[in-house]
Tab-separated table of C-alpha atoms in Angstrom:
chain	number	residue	atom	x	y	z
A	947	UNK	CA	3.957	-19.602	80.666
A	948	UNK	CA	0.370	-20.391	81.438
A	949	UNK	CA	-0.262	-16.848	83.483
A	950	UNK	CA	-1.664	-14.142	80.657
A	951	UNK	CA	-2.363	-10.705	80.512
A	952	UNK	CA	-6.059	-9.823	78.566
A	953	UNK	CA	-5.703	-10.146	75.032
A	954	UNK	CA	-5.991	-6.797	74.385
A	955	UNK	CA	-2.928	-6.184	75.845
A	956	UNK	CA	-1.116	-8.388	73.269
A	957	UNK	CA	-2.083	-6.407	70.355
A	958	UNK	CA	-0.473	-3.805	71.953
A	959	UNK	CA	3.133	-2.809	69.671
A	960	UNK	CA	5.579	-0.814	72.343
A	961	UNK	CA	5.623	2.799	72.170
A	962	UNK	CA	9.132	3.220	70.121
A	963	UNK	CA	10.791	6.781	71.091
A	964	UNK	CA	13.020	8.816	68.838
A	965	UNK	CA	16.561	7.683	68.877
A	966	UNK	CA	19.613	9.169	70.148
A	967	UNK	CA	22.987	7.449	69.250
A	968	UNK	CA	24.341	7.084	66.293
A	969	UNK	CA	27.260	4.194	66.552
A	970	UNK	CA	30.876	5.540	66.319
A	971	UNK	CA	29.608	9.456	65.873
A	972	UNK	CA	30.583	11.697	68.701
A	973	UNK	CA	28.709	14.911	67.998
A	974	UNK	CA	25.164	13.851	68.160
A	975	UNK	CA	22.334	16.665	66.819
A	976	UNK	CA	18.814	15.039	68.343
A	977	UNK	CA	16.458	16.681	66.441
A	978	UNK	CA	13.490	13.336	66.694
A	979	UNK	CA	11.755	14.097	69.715
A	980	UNK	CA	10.276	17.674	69.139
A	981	UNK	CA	12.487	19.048	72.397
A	982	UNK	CA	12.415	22.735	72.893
A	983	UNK	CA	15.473	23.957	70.659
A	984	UNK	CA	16.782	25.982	74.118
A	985	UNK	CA	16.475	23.121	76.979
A	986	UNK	CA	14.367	24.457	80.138
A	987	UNK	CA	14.465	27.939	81.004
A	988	UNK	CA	17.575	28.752	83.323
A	989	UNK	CA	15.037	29.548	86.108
A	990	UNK	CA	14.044	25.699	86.058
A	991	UNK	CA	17.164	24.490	86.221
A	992	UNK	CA	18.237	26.018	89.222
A	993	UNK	CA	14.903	24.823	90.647
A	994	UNK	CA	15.242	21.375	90.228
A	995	UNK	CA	19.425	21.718	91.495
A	996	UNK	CA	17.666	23.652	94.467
A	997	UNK	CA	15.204	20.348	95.156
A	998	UNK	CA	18.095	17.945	95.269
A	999	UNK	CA	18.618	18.439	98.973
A	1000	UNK	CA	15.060	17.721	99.698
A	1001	UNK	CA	14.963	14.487	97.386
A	1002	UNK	CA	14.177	12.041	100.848
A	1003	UNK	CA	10.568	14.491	101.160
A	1004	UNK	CA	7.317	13.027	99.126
A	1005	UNK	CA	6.022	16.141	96.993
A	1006	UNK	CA	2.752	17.655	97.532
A	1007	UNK	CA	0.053	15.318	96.595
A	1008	UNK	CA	-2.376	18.172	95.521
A	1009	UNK	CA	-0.273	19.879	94.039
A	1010	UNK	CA	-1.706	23.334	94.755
A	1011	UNK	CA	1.677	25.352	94.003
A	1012	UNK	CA	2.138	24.365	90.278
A	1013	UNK	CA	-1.881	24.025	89.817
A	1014	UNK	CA	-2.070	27.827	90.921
A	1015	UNK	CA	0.799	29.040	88.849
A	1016	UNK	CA	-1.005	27.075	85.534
A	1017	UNK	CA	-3.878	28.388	86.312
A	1018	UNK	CA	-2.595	31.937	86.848
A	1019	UNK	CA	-0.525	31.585	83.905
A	1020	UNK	CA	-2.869	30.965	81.354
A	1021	UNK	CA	-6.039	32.001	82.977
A	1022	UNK	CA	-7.620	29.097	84.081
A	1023	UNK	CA	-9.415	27.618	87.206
A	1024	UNK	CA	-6.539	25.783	89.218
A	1025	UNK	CA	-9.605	23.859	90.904
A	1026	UNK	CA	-10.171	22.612	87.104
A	1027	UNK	CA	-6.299	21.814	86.624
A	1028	UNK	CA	-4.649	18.327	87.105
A	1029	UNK	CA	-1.211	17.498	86.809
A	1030	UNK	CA	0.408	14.052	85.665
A	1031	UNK	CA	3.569	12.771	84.754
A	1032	UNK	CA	3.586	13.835	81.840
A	1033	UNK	CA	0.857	14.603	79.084
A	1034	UNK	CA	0.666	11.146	78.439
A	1035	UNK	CA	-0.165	10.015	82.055
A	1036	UNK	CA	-3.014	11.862	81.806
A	1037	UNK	CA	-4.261	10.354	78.475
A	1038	UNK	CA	-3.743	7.214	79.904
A	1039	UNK	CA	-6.293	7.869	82.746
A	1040	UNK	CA	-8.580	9.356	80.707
A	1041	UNK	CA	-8.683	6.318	78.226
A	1042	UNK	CA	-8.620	4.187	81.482
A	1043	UNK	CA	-11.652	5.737	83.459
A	1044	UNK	CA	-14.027	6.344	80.221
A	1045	UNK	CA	-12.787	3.627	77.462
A	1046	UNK	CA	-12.307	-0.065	78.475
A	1047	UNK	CA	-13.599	-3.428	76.607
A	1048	UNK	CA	-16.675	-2.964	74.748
A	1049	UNK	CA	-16.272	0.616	74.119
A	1050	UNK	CA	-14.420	2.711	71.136
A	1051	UNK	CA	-12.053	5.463	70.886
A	1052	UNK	CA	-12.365	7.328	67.488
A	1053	UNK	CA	-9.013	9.189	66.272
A	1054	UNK	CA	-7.352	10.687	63.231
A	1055	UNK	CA	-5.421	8.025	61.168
A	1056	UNK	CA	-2.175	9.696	62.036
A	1057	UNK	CA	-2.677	10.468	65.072
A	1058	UNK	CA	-0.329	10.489	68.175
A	1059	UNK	CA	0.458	6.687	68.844
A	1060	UNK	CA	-0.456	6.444	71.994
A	1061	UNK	CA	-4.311	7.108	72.066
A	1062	UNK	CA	-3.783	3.730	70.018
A	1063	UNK	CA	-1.207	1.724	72.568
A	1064	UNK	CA	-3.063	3.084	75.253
A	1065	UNK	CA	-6.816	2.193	73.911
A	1066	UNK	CA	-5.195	-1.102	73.483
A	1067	UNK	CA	-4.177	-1.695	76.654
A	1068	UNK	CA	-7.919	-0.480	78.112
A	1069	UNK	CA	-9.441	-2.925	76.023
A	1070	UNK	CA	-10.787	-0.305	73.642
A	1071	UNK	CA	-11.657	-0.778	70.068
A	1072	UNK	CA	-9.255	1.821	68.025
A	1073	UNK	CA	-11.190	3.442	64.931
A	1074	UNK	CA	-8.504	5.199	63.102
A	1075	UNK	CA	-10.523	8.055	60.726
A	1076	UNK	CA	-8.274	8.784	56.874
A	1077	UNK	CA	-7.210	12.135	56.725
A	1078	UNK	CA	-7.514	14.663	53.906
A	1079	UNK	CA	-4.130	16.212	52.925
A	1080	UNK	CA	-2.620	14.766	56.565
A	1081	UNK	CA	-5.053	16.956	58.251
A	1082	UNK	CA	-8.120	15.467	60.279
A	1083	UNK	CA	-11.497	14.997	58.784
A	1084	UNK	CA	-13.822	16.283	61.222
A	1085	UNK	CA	-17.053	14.802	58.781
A	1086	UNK	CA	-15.291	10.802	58.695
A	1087	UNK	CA	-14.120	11.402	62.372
A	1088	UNK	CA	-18.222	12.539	63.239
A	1089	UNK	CA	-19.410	9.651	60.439
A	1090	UNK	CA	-17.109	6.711	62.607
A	1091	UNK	CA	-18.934	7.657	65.627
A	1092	UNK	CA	-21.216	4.340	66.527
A	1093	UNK	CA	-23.118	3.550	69.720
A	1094	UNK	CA	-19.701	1.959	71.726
A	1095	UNK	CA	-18.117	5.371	70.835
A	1096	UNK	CA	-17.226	6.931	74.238
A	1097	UNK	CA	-13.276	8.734	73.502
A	1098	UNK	CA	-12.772	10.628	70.383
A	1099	UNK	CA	-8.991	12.251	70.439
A	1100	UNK	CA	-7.945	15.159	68.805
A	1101	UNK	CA	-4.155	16.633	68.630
A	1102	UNK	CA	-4.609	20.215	67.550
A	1103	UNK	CA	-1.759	21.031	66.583
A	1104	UNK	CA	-1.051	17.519	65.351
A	1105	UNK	CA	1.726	15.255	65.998
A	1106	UNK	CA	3.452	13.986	63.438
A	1107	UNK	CA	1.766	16.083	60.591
A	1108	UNK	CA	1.890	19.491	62.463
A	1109	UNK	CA	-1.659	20.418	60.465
A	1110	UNK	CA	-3.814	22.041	62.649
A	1111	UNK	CA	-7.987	23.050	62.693
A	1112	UNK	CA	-9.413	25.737	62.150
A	1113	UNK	CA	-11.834	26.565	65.488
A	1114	UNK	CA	-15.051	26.121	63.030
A	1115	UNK	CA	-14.236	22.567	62.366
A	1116	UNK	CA	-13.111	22.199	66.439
A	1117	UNK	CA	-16.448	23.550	67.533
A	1118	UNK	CA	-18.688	21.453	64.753
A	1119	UNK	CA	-16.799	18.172	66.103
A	1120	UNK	CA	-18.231	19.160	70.234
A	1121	UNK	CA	-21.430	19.841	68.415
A	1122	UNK	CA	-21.601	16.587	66.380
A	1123	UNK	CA	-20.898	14.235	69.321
A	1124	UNK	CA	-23.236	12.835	71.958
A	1125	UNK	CA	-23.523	13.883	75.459
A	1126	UNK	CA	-21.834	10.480	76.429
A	1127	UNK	CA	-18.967	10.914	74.128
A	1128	UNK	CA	-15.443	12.886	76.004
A	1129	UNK	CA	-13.978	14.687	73.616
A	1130	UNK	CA	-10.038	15.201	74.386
A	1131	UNK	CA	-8.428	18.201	73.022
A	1132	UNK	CA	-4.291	17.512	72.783
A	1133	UNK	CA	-2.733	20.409	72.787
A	1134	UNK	CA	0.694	19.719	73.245
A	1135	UNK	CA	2.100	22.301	70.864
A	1136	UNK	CA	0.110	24.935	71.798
A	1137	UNK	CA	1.905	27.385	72.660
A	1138	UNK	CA	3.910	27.739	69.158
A	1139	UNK	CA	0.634	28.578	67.105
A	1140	UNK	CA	0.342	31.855	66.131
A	1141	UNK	CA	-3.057	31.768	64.561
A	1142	UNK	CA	-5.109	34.623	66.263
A	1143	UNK	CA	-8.065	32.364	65.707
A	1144	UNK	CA	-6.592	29.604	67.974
A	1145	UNK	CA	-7.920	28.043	71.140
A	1146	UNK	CA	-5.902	25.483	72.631
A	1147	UNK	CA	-9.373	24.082	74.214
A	1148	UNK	CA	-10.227	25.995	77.344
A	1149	UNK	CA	-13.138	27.937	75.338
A	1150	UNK	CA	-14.601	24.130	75.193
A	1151	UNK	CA	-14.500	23.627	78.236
A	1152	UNK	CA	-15.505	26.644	79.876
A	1153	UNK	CA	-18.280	26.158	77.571
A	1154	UNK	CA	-19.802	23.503	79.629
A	1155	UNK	CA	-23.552	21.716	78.498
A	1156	UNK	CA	-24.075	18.071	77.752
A	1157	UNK	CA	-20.899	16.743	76.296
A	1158	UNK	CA	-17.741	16.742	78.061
A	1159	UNK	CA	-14.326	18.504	76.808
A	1160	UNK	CA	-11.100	17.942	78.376
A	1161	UNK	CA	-7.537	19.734	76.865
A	1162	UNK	CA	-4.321	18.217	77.992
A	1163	UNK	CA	-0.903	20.313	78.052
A	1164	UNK	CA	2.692	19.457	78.585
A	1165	UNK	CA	5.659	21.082	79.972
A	1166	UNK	CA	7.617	18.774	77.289
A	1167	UNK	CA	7.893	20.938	74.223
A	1168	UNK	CA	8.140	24.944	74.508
A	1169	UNK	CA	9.408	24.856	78.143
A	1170	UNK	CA	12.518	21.968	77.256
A	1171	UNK	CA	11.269	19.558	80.144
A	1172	UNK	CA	10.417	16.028	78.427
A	1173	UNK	CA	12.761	15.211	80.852
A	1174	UNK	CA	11.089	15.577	84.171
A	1175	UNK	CA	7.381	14.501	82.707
A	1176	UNK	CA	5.021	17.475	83.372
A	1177	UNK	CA	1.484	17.531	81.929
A	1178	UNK	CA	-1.598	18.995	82.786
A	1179	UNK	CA	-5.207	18.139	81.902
A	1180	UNK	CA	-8.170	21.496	82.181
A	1181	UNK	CA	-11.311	19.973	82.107
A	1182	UNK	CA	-14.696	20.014	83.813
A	1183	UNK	CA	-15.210	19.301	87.411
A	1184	UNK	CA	-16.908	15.761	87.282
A	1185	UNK	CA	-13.874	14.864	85.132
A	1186	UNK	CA	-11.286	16.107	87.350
A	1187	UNK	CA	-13.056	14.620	90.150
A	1188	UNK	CA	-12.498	11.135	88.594
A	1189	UNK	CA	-8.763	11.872	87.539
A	1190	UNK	CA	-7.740	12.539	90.998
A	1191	UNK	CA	-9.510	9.487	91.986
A	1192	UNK	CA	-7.383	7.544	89.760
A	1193	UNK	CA	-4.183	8.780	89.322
A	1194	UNK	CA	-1.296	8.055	91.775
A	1195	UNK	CA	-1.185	9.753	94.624
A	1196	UNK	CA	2.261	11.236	94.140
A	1197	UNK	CA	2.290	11.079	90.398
A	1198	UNK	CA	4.288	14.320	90.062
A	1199	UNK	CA	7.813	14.466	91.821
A	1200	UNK	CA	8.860	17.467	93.263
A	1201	UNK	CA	11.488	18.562	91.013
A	1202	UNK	CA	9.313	18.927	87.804
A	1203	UNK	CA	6.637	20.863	90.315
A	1204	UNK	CA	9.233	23.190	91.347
A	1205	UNK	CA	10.673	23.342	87.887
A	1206	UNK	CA	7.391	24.116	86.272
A	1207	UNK	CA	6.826	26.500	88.448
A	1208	UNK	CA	9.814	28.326	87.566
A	1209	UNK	CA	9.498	27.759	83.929
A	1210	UNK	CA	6.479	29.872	83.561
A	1211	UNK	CA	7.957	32.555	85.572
A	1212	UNK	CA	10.378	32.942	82.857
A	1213	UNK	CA	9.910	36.201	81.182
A	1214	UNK	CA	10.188	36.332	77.882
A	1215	UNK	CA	10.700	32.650	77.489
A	1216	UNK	CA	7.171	31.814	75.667
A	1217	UNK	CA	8.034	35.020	73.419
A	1218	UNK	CA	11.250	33.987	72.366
A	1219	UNK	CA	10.713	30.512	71.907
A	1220	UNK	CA	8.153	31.050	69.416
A	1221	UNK	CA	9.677	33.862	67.761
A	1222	UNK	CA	12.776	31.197	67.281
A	1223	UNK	CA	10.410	28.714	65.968
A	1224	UNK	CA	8.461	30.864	63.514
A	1225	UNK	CA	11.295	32.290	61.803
A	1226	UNK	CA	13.595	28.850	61.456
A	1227	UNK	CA	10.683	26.342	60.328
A	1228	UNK	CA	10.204	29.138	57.821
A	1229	UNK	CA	13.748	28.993	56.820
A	1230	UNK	CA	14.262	25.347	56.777
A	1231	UNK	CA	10.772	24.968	54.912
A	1232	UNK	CA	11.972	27.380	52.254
A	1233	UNK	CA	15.252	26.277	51.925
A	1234	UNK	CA	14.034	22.444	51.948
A	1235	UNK	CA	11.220	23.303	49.292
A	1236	UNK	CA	13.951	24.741	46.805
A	1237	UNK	CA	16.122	22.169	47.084
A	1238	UNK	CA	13.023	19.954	45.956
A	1239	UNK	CA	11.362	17.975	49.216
A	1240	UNK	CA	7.806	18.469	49.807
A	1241	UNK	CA	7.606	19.743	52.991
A	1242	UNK	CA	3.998	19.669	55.374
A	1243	UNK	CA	2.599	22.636	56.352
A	1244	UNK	CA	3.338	22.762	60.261
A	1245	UNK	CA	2.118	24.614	63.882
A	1246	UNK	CA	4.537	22.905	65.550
A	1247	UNK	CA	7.851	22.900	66.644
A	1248	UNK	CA	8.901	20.620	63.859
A	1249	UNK	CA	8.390	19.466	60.089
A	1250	UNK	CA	7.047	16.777	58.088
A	1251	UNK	CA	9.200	16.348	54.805
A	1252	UNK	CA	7.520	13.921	52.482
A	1253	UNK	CA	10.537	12.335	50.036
A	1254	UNK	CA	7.815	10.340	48.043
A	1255	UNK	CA	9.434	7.359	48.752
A	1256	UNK	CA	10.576	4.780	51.280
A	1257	UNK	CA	13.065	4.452	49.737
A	1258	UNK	CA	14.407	7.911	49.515
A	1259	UNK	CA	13.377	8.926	52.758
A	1260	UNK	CA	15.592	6.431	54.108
A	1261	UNK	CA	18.679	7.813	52.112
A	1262	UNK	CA	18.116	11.066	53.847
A	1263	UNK	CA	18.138	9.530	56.941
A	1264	UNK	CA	21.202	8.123	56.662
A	1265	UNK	CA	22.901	11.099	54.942
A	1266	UNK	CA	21.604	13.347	57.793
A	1267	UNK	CA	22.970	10.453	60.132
A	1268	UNK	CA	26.380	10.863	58.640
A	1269	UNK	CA	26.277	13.943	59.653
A	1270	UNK	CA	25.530	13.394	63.031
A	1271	UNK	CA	21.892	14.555	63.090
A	1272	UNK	CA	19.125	12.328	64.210
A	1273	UNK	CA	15.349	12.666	62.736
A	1274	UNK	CA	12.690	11.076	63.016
A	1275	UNK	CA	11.374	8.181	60.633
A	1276	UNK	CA	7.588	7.851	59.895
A	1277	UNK	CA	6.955	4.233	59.561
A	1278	UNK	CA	5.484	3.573	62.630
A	1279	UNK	CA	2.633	6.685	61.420
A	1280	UNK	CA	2.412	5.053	58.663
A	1281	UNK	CA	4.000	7.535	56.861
A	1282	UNK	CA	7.580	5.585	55.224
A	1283	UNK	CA	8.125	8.579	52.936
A	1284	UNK	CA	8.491	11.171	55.386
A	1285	UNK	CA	10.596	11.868	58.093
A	1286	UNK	CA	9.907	14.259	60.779
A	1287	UNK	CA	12.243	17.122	62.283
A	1288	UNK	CA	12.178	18.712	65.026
A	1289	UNK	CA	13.284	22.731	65.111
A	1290	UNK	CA	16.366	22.970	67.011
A	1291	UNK	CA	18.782	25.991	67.194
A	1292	UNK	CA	19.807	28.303	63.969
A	1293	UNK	CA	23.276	25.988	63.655
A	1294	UNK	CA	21.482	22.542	63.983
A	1295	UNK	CA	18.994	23.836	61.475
A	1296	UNK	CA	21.116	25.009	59.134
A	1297	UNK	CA	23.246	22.028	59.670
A	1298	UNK	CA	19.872	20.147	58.242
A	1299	UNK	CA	19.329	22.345	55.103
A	1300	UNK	CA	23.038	21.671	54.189
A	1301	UNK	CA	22.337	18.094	55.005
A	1302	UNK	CA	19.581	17.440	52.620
A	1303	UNK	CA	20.458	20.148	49.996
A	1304	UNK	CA	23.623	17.406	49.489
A	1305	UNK	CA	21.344	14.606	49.244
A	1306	UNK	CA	18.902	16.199	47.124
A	1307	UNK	CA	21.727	17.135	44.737
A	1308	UNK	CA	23.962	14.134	44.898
């Protein structure tokens, strides 16, 4: 075919999600995706039921409804809040609107894949920083910074490692960059860290001044709604002028508005979720660690468990497979040893302890 996209776009390797079938297994355990271990809240669900019968209506382009309920949520300007379909929509534009050919977006060597797919498709060249101990390296992250620099991305928590920053190390990467450089604060898993030290990025940009921070959210993880792609971006005005300039303009269907809504009118919800979380990926660290797997440290909602092999991280995914439980392998991270799982509910992760503790002793 003689008709061809830029060439950029052919460097590009597809964005390969976590599976969910395992061939001739009927009880299927998804645990590759990082899904809230409790779905959405029950308050969401009979939101988006409740939106059915309105389906034929376009949603709110603005909207001003699940803008003002972030905002009132966490404390935030809803004038300052942007939603997208997803977290990754809003990446996307960001990359977009500030990256393109000639330009470079600096990230953390295991970063979350699509800063790369995406830079790729914008034309962007991708500088992918080493890591120390699977963390990010604010110093080789500052030191890759050249003149074409104008994205650096940071997941804080990360995704796949779950390693997180201290907010020293956060601040000294604003400070290090050039007023011409947006620096995008992923926060995705937010809302499990239970560091009092934390800040998911709104300090950043509240703080305002030369450079330009901008921290994206989802609705994908804590509140179990990967499903109905809710994200939201906080960042300065001049930045949300030019998202809403870009996006679609009804890039959010109504359902996942209402639903969001609803989700962070759940009491208790945030509270227990975490709770959940704390205490399990303790447990299935522990119990993991003893059996003889080196497992990552972790923020998240999930766990990186280093085998030391390719080879032996592949026998654990199939043993956990014959089980019925699906993980997530690391290749595409670069990381062929490990395999990443996601915190699910107290039978699904004991279900994985009992799972590996076999392997490990077979």
């Amino acid at each position: 075919m003689s008709v061809m996209p830029r060439p950029s776009i052919l460097s590009v390797e597809p964005y390969v999600g976590g599976e969910s079938k395992i061939p001739g297994v009927n009880r299927i355990v998804k645990l590759s995706s990082n899904e809230g271990a409790f779905g959405p809240p029950p308050g969401a669900i009979v939101a988006i039921q409740a939106m059915a019968a309105e389906a034929h209506r376009y949603p709110d382009g603005g909207a001003k409804a699940i803008r003002e309920a972030i905002g009132a949520r966490f404390g935030l300007d809803p004038a300052r809040i942007v939603v997208g379909n997803g977290s990754d929509e809003l990446i996307a534009l960001l990359i977009l609107a500030y990256g393109g050919e000639g330009t470079e977006l600096v990230m953390s060597a295991h970063g979350f894949l699509m800063y790369d797919i995406t830079g790729r498709w914008a034309g962007c060249r991708i500088i992918k920083v080493p890591e120390h101990n699977l963390a990010a390296d604010i110093d080789g992250m500052l030191a890759a910074v050249g003149p074409r620099t104008r994205l650096v991305f940071l997941a804080n928590p990360n995704n796949p490692t779950g390693s997180i920053l201290p907010q020293s190390e956060v601040d000294r990467l604003r400070a290090g960059l050039r007023d011409d450089i947006l620096l995008v604060l992923d926060s995705a898993y937010a809302e499990y860290v239970t560091r009092p030290d934390y800040d998911a990025g709104a300090r950043l940009v509240d703080a305002g001044g030369p450079g330009a921070t901008v921290m994206t959210r989802t609705f994908s993880k804590i509140f179990g709604m990967g499903g109905m792609r809710l994200g939201w971006a906080y960042a300065p005005a001049p930045v949300i002028d030019v998202l809403s300039r870009v996006r679609g303009p009804f890039n959010v269907n109504a359902a996942a508005m209402a639903a969001g809504i609803a989700a962070l009118a759940e009491k208790g919800w945030i509270e227990r979720s975490v709770a959940h979380n704390t205490e399990w990926r303790g447990r299935v660290a522990s119990a993991l660690e003893a059996a003889g797997i080196k497992v990552w440290p972790s923020e998240g909602n999930f766990l990186l468990v280093d085998f030391g092999t390719p080879a032996k991280a592949k026998g654990a995914d199939d043993a956990l497979k014959a089980r019925g439980l699906i993980v997530r392998a690391m290749g595409g991270y670069g990381l062929p040893s490990c395999l990443r799982i996601t915190i699910g509910t107290a039978e699904e992760c004991t279900m994985v302890i009992e799972a590996l503790t076999a392997f490990m002793h077979g």
